Coordinates of C-alpha atoms and ligand atoms in Angstrom, one line a residue:
M69 CA 122.6 104.5 61.0
S70 CA 123.0 106.7 64.0
D71 CA 124.2 110.3 63.9
A72 CA 125.9 109.7 67.2
L73 CA 128.1 107.0 65.8
N74 CA 131.8 107.8 65.7
I75 CA 132.9 106.8 62.2
D76 CA 136.3 107.2 60.6
L77 CA 136.5 105.9 57.0
H78 CA 140.1 106.9 56.0
T79 CA 143.1 105.7 58.0
H80 CA 146.6 104.2 57.3
S81 CA 148.7 101.5 59.0
N82 CA 152.3 100.5 58.5
C83 CA 151.2 98.3 55.6
S84 CA 151.6 101.6 53.7
D85 CA 152.8 104.9 55.2
G86 CA 151.2 104.9 58.6
S87 CA 153.2 104.2 61.8
L88 CA 150.9 101.8 63.6
G89 CA 150.4 98.2 62.8
P90 CA 146.9 97.3 61.7
A91 CA 145.9 95.7 65.1
E92 CA 147.5 98.7 67.0
L93 CA 145.6 101.1 64.8
V94 CA 142.3 99.4 65.6
A95 CA 143.1 99.3 69.3
N96 CA 143.9 103.0 69.3
A97 CA 140.7 103.7 67.3
A98 CA 138.6 101.7 69.8
A99 CA 140.3 103.6 72.7
A100 CA 139.5 106.9 71.0
G101 CA 135.8 105.9 70.9
V102 CA 135.6 105.1 67.1
Q103 CA 132.9 102.6 66.5
A104 CA 133.3 102.0 62.7
L105 CA 136.8 102.3 61.1
A106 CA 138.0 101.8 57.6
L107 CA 141.6 100.8 57.1
T108 CA 142.5 102.4 53.7
D109 CA 146.2 101.8 53.0
H110 CA 147.7 103.1 49.8
D111 CA 147.3 100.5 47.1
T112 CA 147.2 97.5 49.4
V113 CA 144.8 95.5 51.4
A114 CA 147.5 93.6 53.3
G115 CA 146.5 94.9 56.7
L116 CA 142.9 94.1 56.6
E117 CA 143.1 90.5 58.0
D118 CA 144.9 91.6 61.2
A119 CA 142.7 94.7 61.5
Q120 CA 139.5 92.6 61.2
R121 CA 140.7 90.1 63.8
C122 CA 141.5 93.0 66.3
A123 CA 138.2 94.8 65.5
G124 CA 136.3 91.7 66.6
E125 CA 138.2 91.7 69.9
H126 CA 137.3 95.4 70.5
G127 CA 133.7 95.2 69.3
L128 CA 134.5 97.8 66.6
Q129 CA 133.2 97.5 63.0
L130 CA 136.0 97.3 60.5
V131 CA 135.2 98.5 57.0
P132 CA 137.6 96.8 54.6
G133 CA 139.1 99.6 52.5
V134 CA 142.0 100.8 50.3
E135 CA 143.1 104.1 48.9
I136 CA 144.0 103.8 45.2
S137 CA 146.1 106.3 43.2
A138 CA 144.4 107.2 39.9
S139 CA 145.0 109.8 37.1
W140 CA 142.5 112.3 35.9
R141 CA 143.6 114.8 33.3
A142 CA 147.3 114.5 34.4
Q143 CA 146.4 115.0 38.1
A144 CA 146.8 112.3 40.7
I145 CA 143.5 111.6 42.4
H146 CA 143.2 109.3 45.4
V147 CA 140.1 107.1 45.3
L148 CA 139.0 105.3 48.4
G149 CA 137.5 101.8 47.9
L150 CA 135.2 101.1 50.9
W151 CA 133.6 97.7 51.7
V152 CA 135.8 96.0 49.1
D153 CA 136.3 92.3 49.1
P154 CA 140.0 92.0 50.1
C155 CA 140.2 88.5 48.5
S156 CA 138.9 89.7 45.1
P157 CA 141.5 88.2 42.6
Q158 CA 140.9 91.0 40.2
L159 CA 141.5 93.7 42.9
L160 CA 144.6 91.9 44.2
R161 CA 146.0 91.7 40.6
S162 CA 145.3 95.4 40.1
L163 CA 147.0 96.3 43.4
R164 CA 150.1 94.3 42.4
A165 CA 150.3 96.4 39.2
Q166 CA 150.0 99.5 41.4
A167 CA 152.9 98.2 43.5
D168 CA 155.0 97.7 40.3
L169 CA 154.3 101.3 39.3
R170 CA 155.3 102.4 42.8
W171 CA 158.6 100.5 42.8
A172 CA 159.4 101.8 39.3
R173 CA 158.8 105.3 40.4
M174 CA 160.8 104.8 43.6
G175 CA 163.8 103.6 41.4
K176 CA 163.5 106.7 39.2
I177 CA 163.3 109.1 42.2
C178 CA 166.3 107.6 43.8
A179 CA 168.2 107.9 40.5
R180 CA 167.4 111.6 40.5
L181 CA 168.6 111.8 44.1
T182 CA 171.9 110.2 43.0
K183 CA 172.2 112.9 40.3
L184 CA 171.7 115.5 43.0
K185 CA 174.7 113.9 44.8
L186 CA 172.7 112.1 47.4
P187 CA 173.1 108.4 48.2
G188 CA 170.2 107.3 46.0
A189 CA 171.1 103.6 46.1
A190 CA 171.3 103.5 49.9
L191 CA 168.1 105.4 50.2
L192 CA 166.4 102.9 47.8
A193 CA 167.8 100.0 49.9
G194 CA 166.4 101.7 53.0
V195 CA 162.9 101.9 51.5
Q196 CA 163.2 98.3 50.2
A197 CA 164.0 97.1 53.8
I198 CA 160.6 98.4 54.9
P199 CA 157.9 95.8 54.4
G200 CA 154.8 96.8 52.4
V201 CA 153.9 99.2 49.6
P202 CA 156.5 102.0 49.1
T203 CA 155.4 105.6 49.2
R204 CA 157.1 108.9 49.0
A205 CA 156.5 109.2 52.7
H206 CA 158.9 106.3 53.3
L207 CA 161.6 108.0 51.2
A208 CA 161.0 111.3 53.1
Q209 CA 161.6 109.4 56.3
A210 CA 164.8 107.9 54.9
L211 CA 166.0 111.4 53.8
V212 CA 165.4 112.8 57.3
A213 CA 167.1 109.8 58.9
G214 CA 170.1 110.2 56.6
G215 CA 170.4 113.9 57.5
H216 CA 169.5 115.0 54.0
A217 CA 166.4 116.9 55.0
A218 CA 165.7 118.6 58.3
T219 CA 162.1 117.5 58.5
F220 CA 159.6 115.2 56.8
E221 CA 157.9 118.3 55.2
A222 CA 161.2 119.7 54.2
A223 CA 162.0 116.5 52.3
F224 CA 158.8 117.1 50.2
R225 CA 159.5 120.8 49.9
K226 CA 163.1 120.2 48.7
Y227 CA 163.0 117.0 46.7
L228 CA 159.8 114.9 46.6
G229 CA 156.9 117.3 46.1
K230 CA 155.3 118.1 42.8
G231 CA 157.7 120.2 40.7
K232 CA 160.6 119.7 43.1
S233 CA 164.1 118.4 42.1
A234 CA 163.5 114.7 42.5
H235 CA 159.8 114.6 41.6
V236 CA 158.7 111.9 39.2
A237 CA 155.2 112.0 37.9
V238 CA 153.4 108.6 37.7
E239 CA 150.9 107.6 35.0
W240 CA 148.5 106.0 37.4
P241 CA 145.5 104.2 35.8
A242 CA 142.7 106.4 34.7
L243 CA 140.0 107.4 37.3
E244 CA 137.3 105.3 35.6
V245 CA 139.6 102.3 35.5
V246 CA 140.2 102.5 39.3
V247 CA 136.5 103.1 40.0
G248 CA 135.9 99.9 37.9
W249 CA 138.4 97.9 40.1
I250 CA 136.6 99.0 43.3
C251 CA 133.1 98.3 42.0
G252 CA 134.3 95.0 40.6
A253 CA 135.5 94.0 44.1
G254 CA 132.0 94.8 45.5
G255 CA 133.1 98.1 47.0
V256 CA 132.0 101.7 46.8
A257 CA 134.4 104.4 45.4
A258 CA 134.8 107.7 47.2
I259 CA 137.1 110.6 46.2
A260 CA 139.5 111.3 49.1
H261 CA 140.5 114.7 50.4
P262 CA 139.0 116.9 47.6
A263 CA 140.7 120.0 48.9
R264 CA 144.2 118.5 48.3
Y265 CA 144.2 118.7 44.5
S266 CA 145.3 121.7 42.7
L267 CA 142.2 122.1 40.6
S268 CA 140.1 125.2 39.7
A269 CA 136.5 125.2 40.9
G270 CA 135.4 124.4 37.4
A271 CA 137.9 121.5 37.1
R272 CA 136.7 120.2 40.4
R273 CA 133.2 120.1 39.2
R274 CA 134.2 118.3 36.0
L275 CA 136.1 115.8 38.1
L276 CA 133.0 115.0 40.2
G277 CA 130.9 114.7 37.0
D278 CA 133.3 112.3 35.4
F279 CA 133.6 110.4 38.7
A280 CA 129.9 110.0 39.1
A281 CA 129.5 109.0 35.4
A282 CA 132.2 106.3 35.9
G283 CA 130.2 104.7 38.8
G284 CA 131.8 106.6 41.7
T285 CA 129.6 106.7 44.8
A286 CA 130.8 109.2 47.4
L287 CA 132.9 112.3 48.2
E288 CA 135.0 112.6 51.4
V289 CA 133.1 115.6 52.6
V290 CA 134.8 115.8 56.0
S291 CA 138.5 115.1 55.7
G292 CA 141.2 115.4 58.4
G293 CA 141.5 118.9 59.7
N294 CA 139.4 120.7 57.0
G295 CA 137.0 123.0 58.7
A296 CA 133.2 123.2 58.7
Q297 CA 133.0 125.7 55.9
H298 CA 134.9 123.3 53.6
A299 CA 132.7 120.5 54.7
D300 CA 129.6 122.5 53.8
T301 CA 131.0 123.4 50.3
C302 CA 131.8 119.7 49.7
A303 CA 128.5 118.6 51.0
A304 CA 126.7 120.9 48.5
L305 CA 128.9 119.5 45.7
A306 CA 128.2 115.9 46.7
V307 CA 124.4 116.6 46.6
Q308 CA 124.7 118.4 43.2
Y309 CA 126.5 115.4 41.7
G310 CA 124.4 112.7 43.3
L311 CA 127.2 111.5 45.6
F312 CA 127.0 110.3 49.1
G313 CA 129.1 111.8 51.8
S314 CA 132.0 110.2 53.6
V315 CA 134.1 111.2 56.6
G316 CA 137.7 110.3 57.4
S317 CA 140.7 111.6 59.4
D318 CA 143.4 110.4 56.9
F319 CA 145.2 109.3 60.1
H320 CA 148.9 108.3 59.6
H321 CA 150.6 108.9 63.0
P322 CA 149.5 109.4 66.5
Q323 CA 151.7 112.6 66.8
A324 CA 150.1 114.3 63.7
W325 CA 147.4 117.0 63.6
N326 CA 144.5 114.7 62.5
P327 CA 143.6 112.3 65.3
L328 CA 141.5 109.2 64.8
G329 CA 137.7 109.8 64.6
R330 CA 137.8 113.4 65.8
S331 CA 135.4 116.1 64.5
L332 CA 133.9 114.0 61.8
K333 CA 130.4 115.3 61.7
L334 CA 128.8 115.1 58.2
P335 CA 126.6 118.0 57.3
D336 CA 122.9 117.1 57.4
C337 CA 122.2 117.9 53.8
V338 CA 124.2 115.0 52.4
T339 CA 123.4 111.3 52.7
P340 CA 126.0 109.3 54.6
V341 CA 127.7 106.7 52.5
W342 CA 127.4 104.2 55.3
R343 CA 123.6 104.4 55.4
S344 CA 123.2 101.4 53.1
F345 CA 125.8 99.4 54.9
G346 CA 123.9 98.9 58.2
L347 CA 126.0 101.4 60.3
Ligands
AMP30 P1 152.7 108.6 47.3 O1 151.4 108.0 47.3 O2 153.9 107.7 47.2 O3 152.8 109.7 46.3 O4 153.0 109.2 48.7 C1 152.1 110.2 49.1 C2 152.0 110.2 50.6 O5 153.1 111.0 51.1 C3 150.7 110.9 51.1 O6 149.7 109.9 51.3 C4 151.1 111.6 52.3 O7 151.0 110.7 53.4 C5 152.6 111.9 52.1 N1 152.7 113.3 51.5 C6 152.5 113.7 50.2 N2 152.8 114.9 50.0 C7 153.2 115.4 51.2 C8 153.7 116.7 51.7 N3 153.8 117.7 50.8 N4 154.0 116.8 53.0 C9 153.9 115.7 53.8 N5 153.5 114.5 53.4 C10 153.1 114.3 52.1
MN31 MN1 149.8 108.7 53.0
MN32 MN1 145.5 110.5 50.0
MN33 MN1 145.1 108.7 52.9

């Protein structure tokens, strides 16, 4: 492990809701000086083979990953699986079940949009035409393209966000089940973007306790654009709950606010999750 290593353990390709193909993502990361990169698409490992091939060409270490949606006390929690075996039959079976849940939810959201006098069937067909795992981000893009929302964010504010007119809650599998999938595929589980959940400080602590008890390994201490103060708070929590620290941009698009591999310095008090993986 080297402190100088530029590491980004949370990124998306167009196999989920990112805009770059896996190989393009790796090439961009290499150009940005990233030396170790995890591709962590939502509930799919479909991009890992291409990403791995391209990483070899660029002399970049690819960490095979995935970002799995889980439920904890009625709250959706995103769990990163890092260093997973992308060929694990059990993981692939579990991710197919996640895709089924996603398509079922997409159908229900589009039915709600129809009730709101929007062309739900056409919007659903638009999402179905995109290869890969469907996310609300795809539908937000379709809403913007169809002129039904002014911006991507407005689509969430008006229709798709929690509590909004077309929101449909999903019963994702329980947190401990998802951690089990990741461990079963030889990976380590990390809680993604801990600041993004609407949880009280006490609930956040209970989440970390339950996660650690279930076999969870790490906390994404440095996430996207979150500042140093947030990273220090998360680092202290990680230490308290016996978790390693991870860093990730949650990169989706080159135009967005969270560029690949930038400002991802882990506070010194927490042990990096990559230490035991030869990085
Ligand atoms: P899903 O996993 O289908 O619920 O889609 C979630 C994805 O949509 C996230 O990973 C983000 O990329 C994006 N997203 C979720 N909420 C928002 C929001 N309020 N504004 C912009 N993007 C969002
Ligand atoms: Mn996303
Ligand atoms: Mn996420
Ligand atoms: Mn993500």
